[in-house]
């Protein structure tokens, strides 16, 4: 048993995907928050994308009203900084966004920012802080990105575990894991909290839990995928029962 329990954030974007695909009121995000919290998750994570492909503005407001702790993922844009300071999540995780990507495929490319872009980033993190929001930066596991995150004033980093997940069970798995371990150790040594996420599932998560200083994991796809099968039986039985009780 570990001395400190790792916190779990559950990403509910996939629930919003189903809702958006038919523009129905269900599945309800408020119900999803309730079940998620009752199941023991420590926080709710949602990502309001610029293209609004899953979570909508009203979904974010609904989730904020009922979630005990909210981690709001967003791109670094003026629109999102304004939205977040009004929404007031507990945490903002700033992520890169590309229109054509299926999901957040890599960490922020902080190394490519020039000095005025770095200043803007720093100012925006200060704005979030002034609104009582802690900022986390979603970065690839490399030391330079960790250093820049600290320089920008972030209190937390979230290490992108996608590369490790893709390499899991291949000969490159160990190198990917080593980069995560080195980044986590370094981040901890300079006073950053270390979260991690992306592509984690029941098969590949154990080694991630062994990485020193991991504070929280954010997981979406694998949990919602599993939930489909855990819940499918009940959903079918319910419909059959209603059909059988019709006159
Ligand atoms: N963390 C961040 C910053 C993400 O963008 C995502 C994907 O939305 C996740 C964690 C969760 O990834 P997955 O859905 O693969 O578990």
PDB file of C-alpha atoms and ligand atoms in Angstrom:
ATOM      1  CA  UNK A   1       0.000   0.000   0.000  1.00  0.00           C
ATOM      2  CA  UNK A   2       1.344   3.446  -0.944  1.00  0.00           C
ATOM      3  CA  UNK A   3       1.847   6.060   1.748  1.00  0.00           C
ATOM      4  CA  UNK A   4      -0.101   8.590  -0.301  1.00  0.00           C
ATOM      5  CA  UNK A   5      -3.114   7.760  -2.433  1.00  0.00           C
ATOM      6  CA  UNK A   6      -3.058   9.015  -6.011  1.00  0.00           C
ATOM      7  CA  UNK A   7      -6.103  11.126  -6.838  1.00  0.00           C
ATOM      8  CA  UNK A   8      -8.335  10.258  -9.783  1.00  0.00           C
ATOM      9  CA  UNK A   9      -9.874  12.798 -12.134  1.00  0.00           C
ATOM     10  CA  UNK A  10     -12.472  11.348 -14.485  1.00  0.00           C
ATOM     11  CA  UNK A  11     -12.793  13.008 -17.852  1.00  0.00           C
ATOM     12  CA  UNK A  12     -16.474  13.198 -18.900  1.00  0.00           C
ATOM     13  CA  UNK A  13     -15.976  14.499 -22.457  1.00  0.00           C
ATOM     14  CA  UNK A  14     -17.150  11.203 -23.956  1.00  0.00           C
ATOM     15  CA  UNK A  15     -20.512  11.515 -22.188  1.00  0.00           C
ATOM     16  CA  UNK A  16     -20.884  14.961 -23.751  1.00  0.00           C
ATOM     17  CA  UNK A  17     -19.949  13.437 -27.127  1.00  0.00           C
ATOM     18  CA  UNK A  18     -22.959  11.105 -26.962  1.00  0.00           C
ATOM     19  CA  UNK A  19     -25.267  13.942 -25.880  1.00  0.00           C
ATOM     20  CA  UNK A  20     -24.000  16.247 -28.638  1.00  0.00           C
ATOM     21  CA  UNK A  21     -24.277  13.544 -31.319  1.00  0.00           C
ATOM     22  CA  UNK A  22     -28.105  13.744 -31.056  1.00  0.00           C
ATOM     23  CA  UNK A  23     -28.544  17.147 -29.419  1.00  0.00           C
ATOM     24  CA  UNK A  24     -30.613  15.476 -26.703  1.00  0.00           C
ATOM     25  CA  UNK A  25     -30.769  16.332 -23.011  1.00  0.00           C
ATOM     26  CA  UNK A  26     -29.341  12.916 -22.169  1.00  0.00           C
ATOM     27  CA  UNK A  27     -26.996  11.491 -21.076  1.00  0.00           C
ATOM     28  CA  UNK A  28     -27.107  14.138 -18.361  1.00  0.00           C
ATOM     29  CA  UNK A  29     -23.735  15.498 -17.307  1.00  0.00           C
ATOM     30  CA  UNK A  30     -25.099  16.300 -13.856  1.00  0.00           C
ATOM     31  CA  UNK A  31     -26.045  12.621 -13.448  1.00  0.00           C
ATOM     32  CA  UNK A  32     -22.602  11.621 -14.700  1.00  0.00           C
ATOM     33  CA  UNK A  33     -20.952  13.884 -12.131  1.00  0.00           C
ATOM     34  CA  UNK A  34     -23.075  12.348  -9.355  1.00  0.00           C
ATOM     35  CA  UNK A  35     -22.230   8.753 -10.312  1.00  0.00           C
ATOM     36  CA  UNK A  36     -18.555   9.619 -10.800  1.00  0.00           C
ATOM     37  CA  UNK A  37     -18.243  11.259  -7.404  1.00  0.00           C
ATOM     38  CA  UNK A  38     -20.223   8.503  -5.661  1.00  0.00           C
ATOM     39  CA  UNK A  39     -17.890   5.933  -7.224  1.00  0.00           C
ATOM     40  CA  UNK A  40     -14.942   7.585  -5.488  1.00  0.00           C
ATOM     41  CA  UNK A  41     -13.403   9.885  -8.093  1.00  0.00           C
ATOM     42  CA  UNK A  42     -11.696  12.908  -6.585  1.00  0.00           C
ATOM     43  CA  UNK A  43     -12.489  15.362  -9.308  1.00  0.00           C
ATOM     44  CA  UNK A  44     -14.295  15.874 -12.579  1.00  0.00           C
ATOM     45  CA  UNK A  45     -12.384  16.834 -15.701  1.00  0.00           C
ATOM     46  CA  UNK A  46     -13.935  18.375 -18.813  1.00  0.00           C
ATOM     47  CA  UNK A  47     -12.386  19.930 -21.912  1.00  0.00           C
ATOM     48  CA  UNK A  48     -14.192  22.794 -23.620  1.00  0.00           C
ATOM     49  CA  UNK A  49     -12.683  22.698 -27.077  1.00  0.00           C
ATOM     50  CA  UNK A  50     -12.642  25.637 -29.427  1.00  0.00           C
ATOM     51  CA  UNK A  51     -14.717  23.609 -31.937  1.00  0.00           C
ATOM     52  CA  UNK A  52     -17.201  22.542 -29.189  1.00  0.00           C
ATOM     53  CA  UNK A  53     -17.075  18.966 -30.469  1.00  0.00           C
ATOM     54  CA  UNK A  54     -18.210  17.466 -27.147  1.00  0.00           C
ATOM     55  CA  UNK A  55     -18.555  19.677 -24.049  1.00  0.00           C
ATOM     56  CA  UNK A  56     -20.725  22.755 -24.753  1.00  0.00           C
ATOM     57  CA  UNK A  57     -20.614  26.038 -22.820  1.00  0.00           C
ATOM     58  CA  UNK A  58     -23.850  25.149 -21.008  1.00  0.00           C
ATOM     59  CA  UNK A  59     -22.474  21.693 -20.127  1.00  0.00           C
ATOM     60  CA  UNK A  60     -19.456  23.356 -18.515  1.00  0.00           C
ATOM     61  CA  UNK A  61     -21.722  25.628 -16.463  1.00  0.00           C
ATOM     62  CA  UNK A  62     -23.915  22.674 -15.425  1.00  0.00           C
ATOM     63  CA  UNK A  63     -20.874  20.621 -14.401  1.00  0.00           C
ATOM     64  CA  UNK A  64     -19.386  23.554 -12.463  1.00  0.00           C
ATOM     65  CA  UNK A  65     -22.642  23.881 -10.506  1.00  0.00           C
ATOM     66  CA  UNK A  66     -22.664  20.274  -9.342  1.00  0.00           C
ATOM     67  CA  UNK A  67     -19.036  19.060  -9.303  1.00  0.00           C
ATOM     68  CA  UNK A  68     -17.292  19.258  -5.955  1.00  0.00           C
ATOM     69  CA  UNK A  69     -13.904  19.747  -7.635  1.00  0.00           C
ATOM     70  CA  UNK A  70     -13.561  20.705 -11.277  1.00  0.00           C
ATOM     71  CA  UNK A  71     -10.531  20.512 -13.534  1.00  0.00           C
ATOM     72  CA  UNK A  72     -11.223  22.531 -16.677  1.00  0.00           C
ATOM     73  CA  UNK A  73      -9.081  21.694 -19.696  1.00  0.00           C
ATOM     74  CA  UNK A  74      -8.750  24.416 -22.299  1.00  0.00           C
ATOM     75  CA  UNK A  75      -6.509  25.897 -24.957  1.00  0.00           C
ATOM     76  CA  UNK A  76      -4.472  29.007 -24.248  1.00  0.00           C
ATOM     77  CA  UNK A  77      -6.733  31.545 -25.980  1.00  0.00           C
ATOM     78  CA  UNK A  78      -8.271  34.850 -24.862  1.00  0.00           C
ATOM     79  CA  UNK A  79     -11.737  33.313 -25.210  1.00  0.00           C
ATOM     80  CA  UNK A  80     -10.891  30.433 -22.865  1.00  0.00           C
ATOM     81  CA  UNK A  81      -9.069  32.561 -20.298  1.00  0.00           C
ATOM     82  CA  UNK A  82     -12.182  34.774 -20.095  1.00  0.00           C
ATOM     83  CA  UNK A  83     -14.508  31.749 -19.946  1.00  0.00           C
ATOM     84  CA  UNK A  84     -12.451  30.141 -17.184  1.00  0.00           C
ATOM     85  CA  UNK A  85     -12.236  33.248 -15.015  1.00  0.00           C
ATOM     86  CA  UNK A  86     -16.048  33.442 -15.180  1.00  0.00           C
ATOM     87  CA  UNK A  87     -16.608  29.697 -14.710  1.00  0.00           C
ATOM     88  CA  UNK A  88     -14.205  29.490 -11.771  1.00  0.00           C
ATOM     89  CA  UNK A  89     -13.110  25.857 -11.888  1.00  0.00           C
ATOM     90  CA  UNK A  90     -10.745  24.724  -9.147  1.00  0.00           C
ATOM     91  CA  UNK A  91      -8.060  23.898 -11.710  1.00  0.00           C
ATOM     92  CA  UNK A  92      -7.364  24.876 -15.295  1.00  0.00           C
ATOM     93  CA  UNK A  93      -5.287  22.506 -17.329  1.00  0.00           C
ATOM     94  CA  UNK A  94      -3.943  24.311 -20.367  1.00  0.00           C
ATOM     95  CA  UNK A  95      -3.556  21.981 -23.325  1.00  0.00           C
ATOM     96  CA  UNK A  96      -2.575  22.393 -26.968  1.00  0.00           C
ATOM     97  CA  UNK A  97      -5.441  22.091 -29.438  1.00  0.00           C
ATOM     98  CA  UNK A  98      -5.382  21.189 -33.087  1.00  0.00           C
ATOM     99  CA  UNK A  99      -8.595  21.140 -35.100  1.00  0.00           C
ATOM    100  CA  UNK A 100      -7.833  17.949 -36.969  1.00  0.00           C
ATOM    101  CA  UNK A 101      -6.685  15.854 -33.986  1.00  0.00           C
ATOM    102  CA  UNK A 102      -8.892  13.137 -32.481  1.00  0.00           C
ATOM    103  CA  UNK A 103      -7.753  14.006 -28.961  1.00  0.00           C
ATOM    104  CA  UNK A 104      -4.937  15.985 -27.329  1.00  0.00           C
ATOM    105  CA  UNK A 105      -2.093  14.247 -29.092  1.00  0.00           C
ATOM    106  CA  UNK A 106       0.889  15.911 -27.413  1.00  0.00           C
ATOM    107  CA  UNK A 107       1.893  18.351 -24.727  1.00  0.00           C
ATOM    108  CA  UNK A 108       2.216  22.130 -25.010  1.00  0.00           C
ATOM    109  CA  UNK A 109       5.146  23.213 -27.142  1.00  0.00           C
ATOM    110  CA  UNK A 110       6.448  25.765 -24.636  1.00  0.00           C
ATOM    111  CA  UNK A 111       9.951  25.608 -26.106  1.00  0.00           C
ATOM    112  CA  UNK A 112       8.733  27.228 -29.326  1.00  0.00           C
ATOM    113  CA  UNK A 113       7.312  30.325 -27.588  1.00  0.00           C
ATOM    114  CA  UNK A 114       9.140  33.626 -28.030  1.00  0.00           C
ATOM    115  CA  UNK A 115       9.598  36.030 -25.122  1.00  0.00           C
ATOM    116  CA  UNK A 116       6.404  38.020 -25.737  1.00  0.00           C
ATOM    117  CA  UNK A 117       4.396  34.773 -26.023  1.00  0.00           C
ATOM    118  CA  UNK A 118       5.956  33.576 -22.776  1.00  0.00           C
ATOM    119  CA  UNK A 119       5.013  36.881 -21.112  1.00  0.00           C
ATOM    120  CA  UNK A 120       1.425  36.551 -22.327  1.00  0.00           C
ATOM    121  CA  UNK A 121       1.263  32.991 -20.984  1.00  0.00           C
ATOM    122  CA  UNK A 122       2.635  34.142 -17.635  1.00  0.00           C
ATOM    123  CA  UNK A 123       0.117  37.005 -17.437  1.00  0.00           C
ATOM    124  CA  UNK A 124      -2.745  34.669 -18.187  1.00  0.00           C
ATOM    125  CA  UNK A 125      -1.643  32.219 -15.492  1.00  0.00           C
ATOM    126  CA  UNK A 126      -1.588  35.192 -13.103  1.00  0.00           C
ATOM    127  CA  UNK A 127      -5.118  36.143 -14.207  1.00  0.00           C
ATOM    128  CA  UNK A 128      -6.295  32.607 -13.421  1.00  0.00           C
ATOM    129  CA  UNK A 129      -4.541  32.728 -10.067  1.00  0.00           C
ATOM    130  CA  UNK A 130      -6.252  36.027  -9.262  1.00  0.00           C
ATOM    131  CA  UNK A 131      -9.556  34.226  -9.908  1.00  0.00           C
ATOM    132  CA  UNK A 132      -8.514  31.523  -7.410  1.00  0.00           C
ATOM    133  CA  UNK A 133      -7.804  28.954 -10.112  1.00  0.00           C
ATOM    134  CA  UNK A 134      -4.707  26.782  -9.979  1.00  0.00           C
ATOM    135  CA  UNK A 135      -3.075  26.257 -13.365  1.00  0.00           C
ATOM    136  CA  UNK A 136      -1.682  23.027 -14.644  1.00  0.00           C
ATOM    137  CA  UNK A 137       0.243  22.788 -17.907  1.00  0.00           C
ATOM    138  CA  UNK A 138      -0.127  19.655 -20.014  1.00  0.00           C
ATOM    139  CA  UNK A 139       3.386  18.910 -21.224  1.00  0.00           C
ATOM    140  CA  UNK A 140       5.397  16.100 -22.711  1.00  0.00           C
ATOM    141  CA  UNK A 141       7.801  14.504 -20.251  1.00  0.00           C
ATOM    142  CA  UNK A 142      10.939  16.523 -20.915  1.00  0.00           C
ATOM    143  CA  UNK A 143      12.986  18.547 -18.458  1.00  0.00           C
ATOM    144  CA  UNK A 144      13.004  21.758 -20.505  1.00  0.00           C
ATOM    145  CA  UNK A 145       9.193  21.846 -20.590  1.00  0.00           C
ATOM    146  CA  UNK A 146       9.094  21.242 -16.834  1.00  0.00           C
ATOM    147  CA  UNK A 147      11.510  24.171 -16.278  1.00  0.00           C
ATOM    148  CA  UNK A 148       9.446  26.457 -18.510  1.00  0.00           C
ATOM    149  CA  UNK A 149       6.243  25.499 -16.698  1.00  0.00           C
ATOM    150  CA  UNK A 150       7.785  26.628 -13.429  1.00  0.00           C
ATOM    151  CA  UNK A 151       9.076  29.822 -15.043  1.00  0.00           C
ATOM    152  CA  UNK A 152       5.584  30.623 -16.289  1.00  0.00           C
ATOM    153  CA  UNK A 153       4.188  30.422 -12.769  1.00  0.00           C
ATOM    154  CA  UNK A 154       2.212  27.178 -13.080  1.00  0.00           C
ATOM    155  CA  UNK A 155       1.744  25.312  -9.815  1.00  0.00           C
ATOM    156  CA  UNK A 156       1.063  21.967 -11.451  1.00  0.00           C
ATOM    157  CA  UNK A 157       2.151  20.039 -14.518  1.00  0.00           C
ATOM    158  CA  UNK A 158       0.255  17.198 -16.125  1.00  0.00           C
ATOM    159  CA  UNK A 159       2.626  14.832 -17.892  1.00  0.00           C
ATOM    160  CA  UNK A 160       1.317  13.500 -21.194  1.00  0.00           C
ATOM    161  CA  UNK A 161       1.407   9.716 -20.918  1.00  0.00           C
ATOM    162  CA  UNK A 162       0.287   9.114 -24.522  1.00  0.00           C
ATOM    163  CA  UNK A 163       3.753   8.186 -25.761  1.00  0.00           C
ATOM    164  CA  UNK A 164       4.147   5.658 -22.921  1.00  0.00           C
ATOM    165  CA  UNK A 165       0.651   4.259 -23.643  1.00  0.00           C
ATOM    166  CA  UNK A 166       1.456   3.886 -27.350  1.00  0.00           C
ATOM    167  CA  UNK A 167       4.741   2.149 -26.572  1.00  0.00           C
ATOM    168  CA  UNK A 168       3.334  -0.065 -23.830  1.00  0.00           C
ATOM    169  CA  UNK A 169       4.392  -3.683 -24.356  1.00  0.00           C
ATOM    170  CA  UNK A 170       6.971  -2.683 -26.976  1.00  0.00           C
ATOM    171  CA  UNK A 171      10.748  -2.448 -26.634  1.00  0.00           C
ATOM    172  CA  UNK A 172      10.466   1.331 -26.314  1.00  0.00           C
ATOM    173  CA  UNK A 173       8.186   1.186 -23.280  1.00  0.00           C
ATOM    174  CA  UNK A 174      11.042   1.469 -20.793  1.00  0.00           C
ATOM    175  CA  UNK A 175      12.455   4.664 -22.377  1.00  0.00           C
ATOM    176  CA  UNK A 176       9.023   6.287 -22.347  1.00  0.00           C
ATOM    177  CA  UNK A 177       8.595   5.369 -18.699  1.00  0.00           C
ATOM    178  CA  UNK A 178      12.078   6.669 -17.846  1.00  0.00           C
ATOM    179  CA  UNK A 179      11.235  10.092 -19.333  1.00  0.00           C
ATOM    180  CA  UNK A 180       8.117  10.245 -17.162  1.00  0.00           C
ATOM    181  CA  UNK A 181      10.081   9.272 -14.050  1.00  0.00           C
ATOM    182  CA  UNK A 182      12.862  11.813 -14.719  1.00  0.00           C
ATOM    183  CA  UNK A 183      10.339  14.610 -15.406  1.00  0.00           C
ATOM    184  CA  UNK A 184       8.317  13.784 -12.316  1.00  0.00           C
ATOM    185  CA  UNK A 185      11.405  13.732 -10.089  1.00  0.00           C
ATOM    186  CA  UNK A 186      12.669  17.011 -11.487  1.00  0.00           C
ATOM    187  CA  UNK A 187       9.263  18.727 -11.269  1.00  0.00           C
ATOM    188  CA  UNK A 188       8.901  17.648  -7.653  1.00  0.00           C
ATOM    189  CA  UNK A 189      12.397  18.938  -6.861  1.00  0.00           C
ATOM    190  CA  UNK A 190      11.438  22.440  -8.064  1.00  0.00           C
ATOM    191  CA  UNK A 191       8.144  22.475  -6.175  1.00  0.00           C
ATOM    192  CA  UNK A 192       5.620  21.516  -8.856  1.00  0.00           C
ATOM    193  CA  UNK A 193       2.754  19.114  -8.278  1.00  0.00           C
ATOM    194  CA  UNK A 194       2.810  16.304 -10.826  1.00  0.00           C
ATOM    195  CA  UNK A 195      -0.314  14.959 -12.517  1.00  0.00           C
ATOM    196  CA  UNK A 196      -0.394  12.625 -15.488  1.00  0.00           C
ATOM    197  CA  UNK A 197      -2.834  11.372 -18.056  1.00  0.00           C
ATOM    198  CA  UNK A 198      -3.720  10.292 -21.545  1.00  0.00           C
ATOM    199  CA  UNK A 199      -4.222   6.808 -22.897  1.00  0.00           C
ATOM    200  CA  UNK A 200      -4.164   5.182 -19.463  1.00  0.00           C
ATOM    201  CA  UNK A 201      -6.145   2.006 -18.919  1.00  0.00           C
ATOM    202  CA  UNK A 202      -6.368  -1.043 -16.654  1.00  0.00           C
ATOM    203  CA  UNK A 203      -3.422  -2.718 -18.432  1.00  0.00           C
ATOM    204  CA  UNK A 204      -0.880   0.105 -18.485  1.00  0.00           C
ATOM    205  CA  UNK A 205      -1.683   2.083 -15.335  1.00  0.00           C
ATOM    206  CA  UNK A 206       0.241   0.073 -12.713  1.00  0.00           C
ATOM    207  CA  UNK A 207       3.681   1.367 -13.732  1.00  0.00           C
ATOM    208  CA  UNK A 208       2.388   4.930 -13.840  1.00  0.00           C
ATOM    209  CA  UNK A 209       1.221   4.567 -10.230  1.00  0.00           C
ATOM    210  CA  UNK A 210       4.786   3.545  -9.324  1.00  0.00           C
ATOM    211  CA  UNK A 211       6.299   6.789 -10.656  1.00  0.00           C
ATOM    212  CA  UNK A 212       7.497   8.877  -7.703  1.00  0.00           C
ATOM    213  CA  UNK A 213       5.493  11.993  -6.791  1.00  0.00           C
ATOM    214  CA  UNK A 214       2.453  11.373  -8.981  1.00  0.00           C
ATOM    215  CA  UNK A 215      -0.353  13.336  -7.360  1.00  0.00           C
ATOM    216  CA  UNK A 216      -3.270  12.731  -9.712  1.00  0.00           C
ATOM    217  CA  UNK A 217      -4.233  10.839 -12.857  1.00  0.00           C
ATOM    218  CA  UNK A 218      -6.825  12.020 -15.354  1.00  0.00           C
ATOM    219  CA  UNK A 219      -8.554   9.243 -17.263  1.00  0.00           C
ATOM    220  CA  UNK A 220     -11.452   9.332 -19.704  1.00  0.00           C
ATOM    221  CA  UNK A 221     -11.537   7.024 -22.695  1.00  0.00           C
ATOM    222  CA  UNK A 222     -10.800   3.746 -20.897  1.00  0.00           C
ATOM    223  CA  UNK A 223     -13.284   4.390 -18.083  1.00  0.00           C
ATOM    224  CA  UNK A 224     -16.175   5.365 -20.359  1.00  0.00           C
ATOM    225  CA  UNK A 225     -15.375   2.438 -22.699  1.00  0.00           C
ATOM    226  CA  UNK A 226     -15.514   0.018 -19.773  1.00  0.00           C
ATOM    227  CA  UNK A 227     -18.695   1.659 -18.467  1.00  0.00           C
ATOM    228  CA  UNK A 228     -20.499   0.848 -21.725  1.00  0.00           C
ATOM    229  CA  UNK A 229     -20.153  -2.854 -20.998  1.00  0.00           C
ATOM    230  CA  UNK A 230     -20.759  -2.583 -17.291  1.00  0.00           C
ATOM    231  CA  UNK A 231     -24.008  -0.731 -17.978  1.00  0.00           C
ATOM    232  CA  UNK A 232     -25.235  -2.273 -21.243  1.00  0.00           C
ATOM    233  CA  UNK A 233     -26.953  -5.205 -19.569  1.00  0.00           C
ATOM    234  CA  UNK A 234     -29.003  -2.965 -17.239  1.00  0.00           C
ATOM    235  CA  UNK A 235     -29.968  -0.626 -20.055  1.00  0.00           C
ATOM    236  CA  UNK A 236     -31.266  -3.478 -22.221  1.00  0.00           C
ATOM    237  CA  UNK A 237     -33.113  -5.122 -19.332  1.00  0.00           C
ATOM    238  CA  UNK A 238     -34.827  -1.843 -18.508  1.00  0.00           C
ATOM    239  CA  UNK A 239     -36.110  -1.344 -22.063  1.00  0.00           C
ATOM    240  CA  UNK A 240     -37.288  -4.998 -22.280  1.00  0.00           C
ATOM    241  CA  UNK A 241     -39.098  -4.654 -18.973  1.00  0.00           C
ATOM    242  CA  UNK A 242     -40.943  -1.528 -20.170  1.00  0.00           C
ATOM    243  CA  UNK A 243     -41.809  -3.214 -23.489  1.00  0.00           C
ATOM    244  CA  UNK A 244     -43.120  -6.308 -21.696  1.00  0.00           C
ATOM    245  CA  UNK A 245     -45.287  -4.262 -19.393  1.00  0.00           C
ATOM    246  CA  UNK A 246     -47.009  -2.303 -22.170  1.00  0.00           C
ATOM    247  CA  UNK A 247     -50.695  -3.069 -22.722  1.00  0.00           C
TER     248      UNK A 247
HETATM  249  N1  LIG B   1      -5.461  14.666 -19.598  1.00  0.00           N
HETATM  250  C1  LIG B   1      -5.590  15.556 -20.604  1.00  0.00           C
HETATM  251  C2  LIG B   1      -4.930  16.901 -20.459  1.00  0.00           C
HETATM  252  C3  LIG B   1      -6.343  15.250 -21.751  1.00  0.00           C
HETATM  253  O1  LIG B   1      -6.448  16.156 -22.755  1.00  0.00           O
HETATM  254  C4  LIG B   1      -6.985  14.004 -21.824  1.00  0.00           C
HETATM  255  C5  LIG B   1      -7.811  13.655 -23.024  1.00  0.00           C
HETATM  256  O2  LIG B   1      -8.913  14.477 -23.102  1.00  0.00           O
HETATM  257  C6  LIG B   1      -6.854  13.123 -20.746  1.00  0.00           C
HETATM  258  C7  LIG B   1      -6.060  13.465 -19.654  1.00  0.00           C
HETATM  259  C8  LIG B   1      -7.543  11.794 -20.700  1.00  0.00           C
HETATM  260  O3  LIG B   1      -7.085  10.976 -21.730  1.00  0.00           O
HETATM  261  P1  LIG B   1      -7.839   9.604 -22.033  1.00  0.00           P
HETATM  262  O4  LIG B   1      -9.219   9.979 -22.518  1.00  0.00           O
HETATM  263  O5  LIG B   1      -6.998   8.975 -23.072  1.00  0.00           O
HETATM  264  O6  LIG B   1      -7.904   8.844 -20.753  1.00  0.00           O
END
